[in-house]
């Protein structure tokens, strides 16, 4: 089997044009951005690496005035394929999309929070952001760019996951896939924990219905940061496992050699047959809700 590329997770900065309720970055850090030269210097560290890819994140990377320059540099000078994470609003400008398409990312992960403007804008805390993001996704498809739609579950939206998948399937039939992600209770999400955080078993029926809906439309769907053992057996194949190495996590203020510092399994998982490749969930979740609900799987 072909080895998956190692991944570098790179947050160029925390500034953003949304103010999402569930953001893992707290308000204090929102203004921190790396300079153009700092970003180029970081790219240069990987000039001679083989079989790697870079996941470019934020904050919101597309609000940087130098983003297209940086992407061109990465694409033409360093030759590293990249994945772009975005709230999608900037892509509502077709001219911007046409320039991005000259140095196409392998994939663009666009965050969409709900199936309608009322729900999405309530979470993004920016009126009109749903319309811009939806227009942005359409524009990306016009340039035949690969888009994965990402939703983070909070108490505000998890009950609407079946409707969410229905909306995506009907609005974007060319969609490459959807990912449903458990909440990281940190940053701003931690500040507002009571109105956002939920016990993971509570969201499972809705996520399973969402998977059924995706299957009805033949739409790819993956679940991340929700332990596999919480799902009925027939849904476990949709839960993402640890199948790649992240060799660096870089943010404006720190870097670490592994994302496993932030999420993973628990001591209770020791006898589970999935222990070695299960992604578990965010450690902050275990901190606030414990591990009682984990049910080690003892046989296949
Ligand atoms: S018991 Fe632990 S290792 Fe097993 S599926 Fe659950 S979270 Fe993953």
Coordinates of C-alpha atoms and ligand atoms in Angstrom, one line a residue:
X1 CA 0.0 0.0 0.0
X2 CA 1.3 3.5 -0.9
X3 CA 2.6 5.3 2.3
X4 CA 0.5 8.4 3.1
X5 CA 2.4 11.7 3.1
X6 CA 3.6 13.0 6.4
X7 CA 1.8 16.2 7.3
X8 CA 2.9 19.6 8.6
X9 CA 0.1 21.5 10.3
X10 CA 0.8 25.1 10.0
X11 CA -1.2 28.0 11.5
X12 CA 0.1 31.2 10.0
X13 CA -1.8 33.3 12.4
X14 CA -5.0 33.7 14.4
X15 CA -6.6 36.7 12.9
X16 CA -10.1 35.9 11.5
X17 CA -13.1 37.6 9.9
X18 CA -15.5 35.3 11.7
X19 CA -15.9 35.0 15.5
X20 CA -17.1 31.4 15.8
X21 CA -18.5 30.4 19.2
X22 CA -16.6 27.1 19.2
X23 CA -13.2 28.6 18.1
X24 CA -10.3 26.9 19.8
X25 CA -8.4 30.2 19.8
X26 CA -9.2 32.6 22.6
X27 CA -10.0 36.2 21.9
X28 CA -6.7 37.4 23.3
X29 CA -4.6 35.6 20.7
X30 CA -6.8 36.6 17.7
X31 CA -4.4 39.4 16.6
X32 CA -1.3 37.2 16.4
X33 CA -0.1 36.6 12.9
X34 CA 3.3 35.6 11.5
X35 CA 5.0 38.0 9.2
X36 CA 5.6 37.2 5.5
X37 CA 9.3 36.6 6.2
X38 CA 8.6 34.3 9.1
X39 CA 6.2 32.2 7.0
X40 CA 8.8 32.0 4.1
X41 CA 11.5 31.0 6.6
X42 CA 9.2 28.3 7.9
X43 CA 8.6 27.0 4.4
X44 CA 12.3 27.0 3.7
X45 CA 12.9 24.5 6.5
X46 CA 11.2 21.9 4.4
X47 CA 12.9 22.6 1.0
X48 CA 14.5 19.2 0.8
X49 CA 11.9 17.0 2.4
X50 CA 10.2 14.3 0.5
X51 CA 6.7 12.9 0.8
X52 CA 5.3 15.6 2.9
X53 CA 2.3 17.9 2.6
X54 CA 1.4 21.1 4.4
X55 CA -2.0 21.9 6.0
X56 CA -2.3 25.7 6.0
X57 CA -4.7 26.9 8.7
X58 CA -5.4 30.0 10.9
X59 CA -7.2 31.9 12.1
X60 CA -8.4 32.6 8.6
X61 CA -5.5 32.3 6.1
X62 CA -7.4 33.9 3.2
X63 CA -7.7 37.4 4.9
X64 CA -3.9 37.7 4.7
X65 CA -3.0 40.2 1.9
X66 CA 0.1 38.1 1.2
X67 CA -1.6 34.7 1.0
X68 CA -1.5 34.3 -2.8
X69 CA 2.2 35.3 -2.8
X70 CA 3.0 32.8 0.0
X71 CA 1.1 30.0 -1.8
X72 CA 2.8 30.7 -5.1
X73 CA 6.2 30.5 -3.2
X74 CA 5.3 27.2 -1.5
X75 CA 4.0 25.8 -4.8
X76 CA 6.7 26.9 -7.2
X77 CA 9.8 27.3 -5.0
X78 CA 9.4 24.6 -2.3
X79 CA 7.3 22.2 -4.2
X80 CA 5.2 21.0 -1.3
X81 CA 1.6 20.1 -1.9
X82 CA -0.8 21.9 0.4
X83 CA -4.3 21.7 1.9
X84 CA -6.0 24.9 2.8
X85 CA -8.4 25.3 5.7
X86 CA -10.8 28.2 5.5
X87 CA -14.1 29.6 6.5
X88 CA -14.7 30.0 2.8
X89 CA -15.9 33.6 2.8
X90 CA -13.1 35.0 0.7
X91 CA -13.9 32.6 -2.1
X92 CA -17.1 34.5 -2.8
X93 CA -14.8 36.7 -4.8
X94 CA -14.4 34.8 -8.1
X95 CA -11.3 36.8 -9.0
X96 CA -9.5 35.5 -5.9
X97 CA -10.5 32.0 -6.7
X98 CA -9.2 32.3 -10.2
X99 CA -5.8 33.3 -8.8
X100 CA -5.8 30.6 -6.2
X101 CA -6.6 28.0 -9.0
X102 CA -3.2 28.9 -10.6
X103 CA -1.5 27.1 -7.6
X104 CA -4.3 24.6 -6.7
X105 CA -4.3 23.1 -3.3
X106 CA -4.8 19.3 -3.1
X107 CA -7.9 20.0 -1.2
X108 CA -9.7 23.0 0.5
X109 CA -11.4 22.3 3.8
X110 CA -14.2 24.8 4.2
X111 CA -15.9 25.2 7.6
X112 CA -19.7 25.4 7.4
X113 CA -21.6 25.4 10.7
X114 CA -25.2 24.7 9.7
X115 CA -27.7 24.0 7.0
X116 CA -29.1 27.5 6.8
X117 CA -28.1 31.2 7.4
X118 CA -29.8 31.4 10.8
X119 CA -27.8 28.6 12.3
X120 CA -24.5 29.2 10.5
X121 CA -24.4 32.9 11.2
X122 CA -25.4 32.4 14.9
X123 CA -22.3 30.3 15.3
X124 CA -19.9 32.4 13.1
X125 CA -21.3 35.5 14.8
X126 CA -21.1 37.3 11.4
X127 CA -24.3 38.2 9.6
X128 CA -24.1 37.2 5.9
X129 CA -21.3 34.8 6.4
X130 CA -23.4 31.7 5.4
X131 CA -24.3 33.3 2.0
X132 CA -20.6 34.2 1.4
X133 CA -19.4 30.7 2.4
X134 CA -22.0 29.0 0.2
X135 CA -21.2 31.3 -2.7
X136 CA -17.5 30.6 -2.0
X137 CA -17.9 26.9 -2.2
X138 CA -19.8 27.2 -5.5
X139 CA -17.0 29.4 -6.9
X140 CA -14.4 26.8 -5.9
X141 CA -16.3 24.2 -7.8
X142 CA -16.5 26.5 -10.8
X143 CA -12.7 26.2 -10.9
X144 CA -12.9 22.5 -10.3
X145 CA -11.0 22.7 -7.0
X146 CA -11.5 19.9 -4.5
X147 CA -13.6 20.9 -1.5
X148 CA -14.2 19.0 1.7
X149 CA -16.9 20.5 3.9
X150 CA -16.0 20.5 7.6
X151 CA -18.5 20.9 10.5
X152 CA -17.6 21.1 14.2
X153 CA -20.3 19.9 16.5
X154 CA -21.4 22.0 19.4
X155 CA -24.6 22.0 21.5
X156 CA -25.9 24.6 19.1
X157 CA -25.8 22.5 15.9
X158 CA -25.3 18.7 16.6
X159 CA -29.1 18.0 16.5
X160 CA -29.2 19.4 13.0
X161 CA -26.5 17.1 11.4
X162 CA -29.0 15.1 9.3
X163 CA -30.4 18.3 7.8
X164 CA -26.8 19.6 7.3
X165 CA -25.8 16.6 5.3
X166 CA -29.0 16.8 3.3
X167 CA -28.3 20.4 2.5
X168 CA -24.7 19.8 1.4
X169 CA -25.7 16.8 -0.8
X170 CA -28.4 18.7 -2.5
X171 CA -26.5 22.0 -2.9
X172 CA -23.1 20.7 -3.8
X173 CA -23.5 17.3 -5.6
X174 CA -19.8 17.6 -6.7
X175 CA -18.7 17.7 -3.0
X176 CA -15.6 15.6 -2.3
X177 CA -16.8 14.8 1.2
X178 CA -17.9 15.9 4.6
X179 CA -16.1 15.6 7.9
X180 CA -17.9 15.8 11.2
X181 CA -15.7 16.8 14.1
X182 CA -16.0 16.7 17.8
X183 CA -15.6 19.9 19.8
X184 CA -12.2 20.9 21.1
X185 CA -13.1 22.4 24.5
X186 CA -10.4 25.0 24.5
X187 CA -9.8 28.7 23.7
X188 CA -13.1 30.5 23.1
X189 CA -15.1 27.3 23.3
X190 CA -13.8 26.8 26.9
X191 CA -14.8 30.3 27.9
X192 CA -18.4 29.4 26.8
X193 CA -18.3 25.7 27.8
X194 CA -21.8 25.5 29.3
X195 CA -23.6 26.6 26.2
X196 CA -21.3 24.7 23.7
X197 CA -20.0 21.4 25.2
X198 CA -22.0 18.2 25.3
X199 CA -21.5 14.7 26.3
X200 CA -20.4 12.8 23.2
X201 CA -22.9 10.0 23.5
X202 CA -25.7 12.6 23.1
X203 CA -24.6 13.5 19.6
X204 CA -24.2 9.9 18.3
X205 CA -27.8 9.3 17.2
X206 CA -27.7 12.5 15.1
X207 CA -24.3 11.7 13.6
X208 CA -25.4 8.2 12.7
X209 CA -28.5 9.6 11.0
X210 CA -26.2 12.1 9.1
X211 CA -24.1 9.1 8.0
X212 CA -27.3 7.4 6.7
X213 CA -28.2 10.5 4.8
X214 CA -24.7 10.8 3.2
X215 CA -24.9 7.2 2.1
X216 CA -28.3 7.9 0.5
X217 CA -26.6 10.4 -1.7
X218 CA -23.3 8.5 -2.1
X219 CA -21.5 11.3 -0.4
X220 CA -18.2 10.5 1.4
X221 CA -18.4 11.2 5.1
X222 CA -15.7 10.8 7.9
X223 CA -16.0 11.4 11.6
X224 CA -13.1 12.8 13.6
X225 CA -12.5 13.3 17.3
X226 CA -15.4 11.2 18.4
X227 CA -14.3 7.7 19.8
X228 CA -15.1 4.8 17.6
X229 CA -16.5 2.7 20.5
X230 CA -19.4 5.2 20.9
X231 CA -20.9 4.2 17.6
X232 CA -23.0 1.2 16.7
X233 CA -20.8 -1.4 15.0
X234 CA -22.1 -0.8 11.5
X235 CA -21.1 2.9 11.7
X236 CA -17.5 2.4 12.9
X237 CA -16.1 2.2 9.4
X238 CA -16.8 6.0 9.0
X239 CA -14.7 7.0 12.0
X240 CA -11.3 8.3 11.0
X241 CA -8.3 6.4 12.4
X242 CA -4.7 7.6 13.0
X243 CA -3.2 6.7 9.7
X244 CA -0.7 9.4 9.0
X245 CA 2.2 11.1 10.8
X246 CA 2.1 14.8 11.6
X247 CA 5.7 15.8 11.8
X248 CA 5.2 19.4 12.9
X249 CA 2.5 21.6 14.4
X250 CA 3.4 25.3 14.1
X251 CA 1.5 28.2 15.3
X252 CA 2.6 31.9 15.7
X253 CA 3.7 31.3 19.3
X254 CA 4.8 27.7 19.5
X255 CA 5.7 24.5 17.7
X256 CA 5.5 20.9 18.7
X257 CA 6.4 17.7 17.0
X258 CA 3.0 16.0 17.3
X259 CA -0.7 16.7 17.5
X260 CA -1.0 13.7 19.8
X261 CA -0.2 16.2 22.6
X262 CA -3.8 17.5 22.3
X263 CA -5.9 14.4 21.5
X264 CA -5.8 10.6 21.8
X265 CA -7.0 7.7 23.7
X266 CA -7.2 7.2 27.5
X267 CA -5.7 4.7 30.0
X268 CA -9.0 2.9 30.0
X269 CA -8.4 2.0 26.3
X270 CA -5.5 -0.4 27.1
X271 CA -7.4 -3.6 26.2
X272 CA -9.1 -2.2 23.1
X273 CA -8.2 -3.8 19.8
X274 CA -8.3 -0.2 18.3
X275 CA -5.9 1.2 20.9
X276 CA -3.0 1.6 18.5
X277 CA -4.8 3.5 15.7
X278 CA -7.9 5.0 17.3
X279 CA -7.8 8.9 17.4
X280 CA -10.0 9.0 20.6
X281 CA -10.9 12.5 21.3
X282 CA -9.5 15.8 22.7
X283 CA -7.9 15.4 26.0
X284 CA -9.8 18.4 27.3
X285 CA -13.0 16.3 26.8
X286 CA -11.7 13.6 29.2
X287 CA -10.8 16.4 31.6
X288 CA -14.3 17.7 31.8
X289 CA -16.4 14.6 31.2
X290 CA -14.2 11.7 32.2
X291 CA -13.8 8.4 30.4
X292 CA -16.8 6.4 31.7
X293 CA -18.4 6.3 28.4
X294 CA -15.5 4.7 26.6
X295 CA -16.1 1.0 25.9
X296 CA -13.0 -0.9 24.9
X297 CA -13.7 -3.2 22.0
X298 CA -12.2 -6.6 22.8
X299 CA -12.7 -8.5 19.5
X300 CA -13.4 -7.7 15.9
Ligands
LIG1 S1 -11.9 2.3 23.9 FE1 -10.4 3.8 23.4 S2 -9.2 2.9 21.8 FE2 -11.1 1.8 21.9 S3 -12.4 2.7 20.4 FE3 -12.9 3.7 22.4 S4 -11.6 5.5 22.5 FE4 -10.8 4.2 20.8

